[in-house]
Short mmCIF file of C-alpha atoms and ligand atoms in Angstrom, two decimals:
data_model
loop_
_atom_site.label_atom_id
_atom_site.label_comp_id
_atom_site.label_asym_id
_atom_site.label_seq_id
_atom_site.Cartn_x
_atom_site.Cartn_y
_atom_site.Cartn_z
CA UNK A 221 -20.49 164.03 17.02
CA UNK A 222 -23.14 163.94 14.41
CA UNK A 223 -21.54 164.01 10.97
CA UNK A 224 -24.13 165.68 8.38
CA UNK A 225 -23.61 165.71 4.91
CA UNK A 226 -23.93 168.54 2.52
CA UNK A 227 -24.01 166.95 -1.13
CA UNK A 228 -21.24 169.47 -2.65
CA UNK A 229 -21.89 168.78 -6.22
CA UNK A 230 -22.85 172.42 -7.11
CA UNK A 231 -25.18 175.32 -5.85
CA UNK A 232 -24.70 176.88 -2.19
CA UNK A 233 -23.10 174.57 -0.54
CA UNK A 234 -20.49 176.65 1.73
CA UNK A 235 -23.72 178.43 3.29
CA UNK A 236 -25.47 175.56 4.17
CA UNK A 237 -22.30 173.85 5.90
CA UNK A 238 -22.06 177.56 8.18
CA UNK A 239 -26.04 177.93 8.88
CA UNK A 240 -25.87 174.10 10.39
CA UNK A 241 -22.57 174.88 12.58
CA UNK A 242 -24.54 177.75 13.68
CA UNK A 243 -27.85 175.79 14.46
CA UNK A 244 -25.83 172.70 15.74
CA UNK A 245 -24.14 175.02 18.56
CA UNK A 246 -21.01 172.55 17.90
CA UNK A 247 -23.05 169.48 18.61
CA UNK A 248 -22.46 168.52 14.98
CA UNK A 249 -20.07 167.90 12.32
CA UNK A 250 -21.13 169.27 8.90
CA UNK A 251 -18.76 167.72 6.03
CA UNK A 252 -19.28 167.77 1.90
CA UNK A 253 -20.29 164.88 0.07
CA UNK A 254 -18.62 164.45 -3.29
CA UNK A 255 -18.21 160.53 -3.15
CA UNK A 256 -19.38 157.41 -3.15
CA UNK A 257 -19.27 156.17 0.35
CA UNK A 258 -19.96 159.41 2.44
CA UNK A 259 -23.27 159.36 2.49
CA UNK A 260 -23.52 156.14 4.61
CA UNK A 261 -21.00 157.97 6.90
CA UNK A 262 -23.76 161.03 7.35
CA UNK A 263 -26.74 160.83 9.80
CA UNK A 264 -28.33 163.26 7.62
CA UNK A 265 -28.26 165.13 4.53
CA UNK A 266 -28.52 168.29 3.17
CA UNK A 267 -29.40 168.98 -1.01
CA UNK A 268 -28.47 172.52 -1.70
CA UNK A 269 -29.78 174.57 -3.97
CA UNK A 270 -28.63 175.60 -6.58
CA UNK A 271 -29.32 174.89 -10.61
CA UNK A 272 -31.03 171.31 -10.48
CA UNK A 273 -30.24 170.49 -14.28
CA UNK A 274 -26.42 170.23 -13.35
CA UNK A 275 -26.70 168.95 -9.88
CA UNK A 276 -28.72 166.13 -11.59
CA UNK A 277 -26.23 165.41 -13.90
CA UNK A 278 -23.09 165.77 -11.61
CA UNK A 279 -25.16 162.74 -9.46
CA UNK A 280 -25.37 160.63 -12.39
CA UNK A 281 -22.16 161.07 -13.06
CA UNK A 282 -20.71 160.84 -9.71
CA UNK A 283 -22.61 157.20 -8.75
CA UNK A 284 -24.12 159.28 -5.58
CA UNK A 285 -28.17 158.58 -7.08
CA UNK A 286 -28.42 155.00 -5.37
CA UNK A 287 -27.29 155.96 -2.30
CA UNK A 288 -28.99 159.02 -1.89
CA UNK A 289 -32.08 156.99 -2.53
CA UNK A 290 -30.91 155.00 -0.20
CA UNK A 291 -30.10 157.09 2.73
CA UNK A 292 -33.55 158.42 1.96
CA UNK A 293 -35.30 154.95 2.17
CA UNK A 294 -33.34 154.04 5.24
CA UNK A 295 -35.18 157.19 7.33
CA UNK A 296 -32.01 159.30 7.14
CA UNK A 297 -33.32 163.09 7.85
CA UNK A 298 -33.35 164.88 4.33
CA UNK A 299 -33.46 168.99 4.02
CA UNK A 300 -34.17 169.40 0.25
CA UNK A 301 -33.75 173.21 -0.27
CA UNK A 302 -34.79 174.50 -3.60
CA UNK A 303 -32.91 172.99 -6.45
CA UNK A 304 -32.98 170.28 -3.96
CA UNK A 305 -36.34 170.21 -3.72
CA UNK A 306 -36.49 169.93 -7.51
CA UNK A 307 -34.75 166.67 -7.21
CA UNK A 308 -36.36 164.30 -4.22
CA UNK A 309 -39.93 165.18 -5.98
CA UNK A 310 -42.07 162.73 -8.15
CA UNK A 311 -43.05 164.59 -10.87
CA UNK A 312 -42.15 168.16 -12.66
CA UNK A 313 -45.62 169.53 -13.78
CA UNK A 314 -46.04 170.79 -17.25
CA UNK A 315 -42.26 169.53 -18.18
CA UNK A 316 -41.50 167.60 -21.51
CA UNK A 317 -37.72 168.44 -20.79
CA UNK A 318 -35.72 165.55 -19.50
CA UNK A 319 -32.63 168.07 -18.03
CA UNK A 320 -34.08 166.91 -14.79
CA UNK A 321 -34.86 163.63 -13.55
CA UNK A 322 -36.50 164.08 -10.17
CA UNK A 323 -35.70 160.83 -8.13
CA UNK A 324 -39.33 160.58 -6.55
CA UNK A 325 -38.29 160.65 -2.94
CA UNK A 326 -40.98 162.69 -2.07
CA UNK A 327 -44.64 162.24 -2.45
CA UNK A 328 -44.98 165.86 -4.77
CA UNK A 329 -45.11 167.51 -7.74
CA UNK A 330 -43.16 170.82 -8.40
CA UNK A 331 -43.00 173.42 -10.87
CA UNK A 332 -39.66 174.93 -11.45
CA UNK A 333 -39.40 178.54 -11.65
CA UNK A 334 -42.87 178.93 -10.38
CA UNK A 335 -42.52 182.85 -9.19
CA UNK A 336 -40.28 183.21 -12.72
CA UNK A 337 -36.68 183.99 -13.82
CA UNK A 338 -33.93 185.42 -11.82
CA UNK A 339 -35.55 188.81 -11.44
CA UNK A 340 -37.98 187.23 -9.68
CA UNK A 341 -36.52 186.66 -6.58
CA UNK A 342 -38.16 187.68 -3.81
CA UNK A 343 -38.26 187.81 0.36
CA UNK A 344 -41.47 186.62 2.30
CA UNK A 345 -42.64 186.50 6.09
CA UNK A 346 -43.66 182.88 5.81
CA UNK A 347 -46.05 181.27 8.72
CA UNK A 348 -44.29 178.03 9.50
CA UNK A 349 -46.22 175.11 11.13
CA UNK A 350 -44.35 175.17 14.04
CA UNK A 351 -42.92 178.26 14.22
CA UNK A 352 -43.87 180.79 16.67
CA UNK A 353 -43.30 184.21 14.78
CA UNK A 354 -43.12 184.41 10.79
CA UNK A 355 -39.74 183.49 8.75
CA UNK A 356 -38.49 186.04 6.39
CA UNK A 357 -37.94 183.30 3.64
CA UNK A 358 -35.37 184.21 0.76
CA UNK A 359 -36.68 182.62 -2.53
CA UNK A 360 -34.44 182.45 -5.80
CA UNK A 361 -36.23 181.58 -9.14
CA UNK A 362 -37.76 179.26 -7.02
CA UNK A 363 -39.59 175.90 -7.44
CA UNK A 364 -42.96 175.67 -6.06
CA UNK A 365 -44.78 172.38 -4.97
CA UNK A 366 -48.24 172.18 -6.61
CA UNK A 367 -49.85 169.38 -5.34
CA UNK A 368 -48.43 166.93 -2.48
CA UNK A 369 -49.58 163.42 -1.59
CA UNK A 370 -51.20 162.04 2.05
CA UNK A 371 -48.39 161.28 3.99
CA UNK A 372 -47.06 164.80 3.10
CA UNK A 373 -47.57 167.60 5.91
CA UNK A 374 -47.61 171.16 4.23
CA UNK A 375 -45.95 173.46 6.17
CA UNK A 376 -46.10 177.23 4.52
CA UNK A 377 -47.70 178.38 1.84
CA UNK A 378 -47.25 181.82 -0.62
CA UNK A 379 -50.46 182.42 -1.34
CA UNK A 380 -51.73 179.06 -3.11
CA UNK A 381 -48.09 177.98 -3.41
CA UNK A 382 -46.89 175.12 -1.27
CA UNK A 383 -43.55 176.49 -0.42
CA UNK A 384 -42.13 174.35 2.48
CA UNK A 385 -43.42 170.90 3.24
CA UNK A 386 -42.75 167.52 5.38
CA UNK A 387 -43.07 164.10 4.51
CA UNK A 388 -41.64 161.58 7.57
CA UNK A 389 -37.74 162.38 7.27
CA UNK A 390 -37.68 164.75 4.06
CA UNK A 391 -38.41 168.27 4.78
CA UNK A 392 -38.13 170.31 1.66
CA UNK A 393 -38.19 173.62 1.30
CA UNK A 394 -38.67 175.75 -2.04
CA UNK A 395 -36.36 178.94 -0.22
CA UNK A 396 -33.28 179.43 1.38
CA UNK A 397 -32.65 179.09 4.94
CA UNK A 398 -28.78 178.97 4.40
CA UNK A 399 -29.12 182.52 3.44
CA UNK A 400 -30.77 183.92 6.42
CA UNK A 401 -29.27 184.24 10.33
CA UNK A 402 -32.23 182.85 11.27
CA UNK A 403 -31.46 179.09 12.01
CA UNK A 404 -34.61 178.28 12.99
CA UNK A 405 -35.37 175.94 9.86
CA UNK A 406 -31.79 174.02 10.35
CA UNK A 407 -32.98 173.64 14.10
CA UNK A 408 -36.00 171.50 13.00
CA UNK A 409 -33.93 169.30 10.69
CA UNK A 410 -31.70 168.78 12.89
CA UNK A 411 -34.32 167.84 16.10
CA UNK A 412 -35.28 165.63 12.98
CA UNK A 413 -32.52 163.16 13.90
CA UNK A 414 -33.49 162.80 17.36
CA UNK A 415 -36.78 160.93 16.43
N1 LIG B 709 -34.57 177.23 -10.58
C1 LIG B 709 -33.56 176.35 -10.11
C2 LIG B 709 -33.74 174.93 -10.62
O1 LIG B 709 -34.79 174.56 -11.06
C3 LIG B 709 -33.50 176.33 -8.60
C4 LIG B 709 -33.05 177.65 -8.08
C5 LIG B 709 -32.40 177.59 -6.75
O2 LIG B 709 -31.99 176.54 -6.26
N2 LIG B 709 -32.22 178.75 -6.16
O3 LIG B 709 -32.79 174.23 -10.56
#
């Protein structure tokens, strides 16, 4: 059975692990990362999200950087969800703050807290590439990307806002799919390791 890792550093981890037993229909395993080592045990990983200044620090800290980068590098399927998404992208635009290092995984650049603060939070029908009928999205002080590279595939939008977005075996996401019943989004990461 498929063992896929949920890095369990901070940020809503306990969702995501329940949204991929319900998309993986007991096919797979879902287990939290917290140490070196288990990531090379996972066939793919989720990064939750969550507040990206302290799950950046709590990597650091916890020796888990290089291997994510790793796992990453090696074509390891990658579902970046918010915070997350802060994290594998290349560049934070119009940030001078170094809270957040993003590891440049992914071929983007983000803005944190695009649609504003907390109160901003907001639900959207999304029209995923791929997706038959829209996705009521759930987004959180979310991130937004702003510009992506070639290899990068955009797959929704809010209004000029690239909000979820595929580049080989990352798929990020600036909302949360953990938060929905709809599993649809953890079904496409996890046909992802079937390629
Ligand atoms: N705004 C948060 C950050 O930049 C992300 C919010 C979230 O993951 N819901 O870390």
């Amino acid at each position: 059975m498929a063992k896929i890792g949920v890095l369990a550093l901070q940020g809503d981890v306990s969702e995501h692990v329940l949204a991929l037993e319900r998309a993986g229909e007991g096919k797979i395993q879902a287990v939290l990362v917290r140490k070196s080592g288990q990531i090379e045990e996972c066939a793919a990983l989720v990064l939750p999200g969550g507040e990206s200044t302290t799950i950046c620090r709590q990597l650091e800290s916890s020796g888990l950087t290089e291997e994510l980068k790793a796992a990453a590098l090696s074509g390891k399927p990658i579902l970046a969800t918010c915070a997350g998404l802060v994290l594998i992208s290349q560049e934070i635009m119009g940030s001078s703050e170094a809270l957040v290092k993003p590891l440049g995984l992914m071929d983007i650049k983000i803005s944190r807290n695009a649609f504003g603060p907390q109160k901003e939070s907001f639900e959207a029908d999304l029209q995923v590439k791929g997706l038959d009928r829209p996705y009521r999205a759930v987004f959180i002080r979310a991130p937004a990307i702003g510009e992506v590279g070639r290899g990068v595939e955009v797959l929704a939008r809010v209004g000029d806002a690239v909000v979820a977005a595929r580049q080989g075996n990352l798929l990020a996401l600036a909302f949360h799919p953990e938060l929905t019943m709809d599993s649809r989004i953890h079904q496409i990461f996890l046909k992802m390791l079937e390629a």
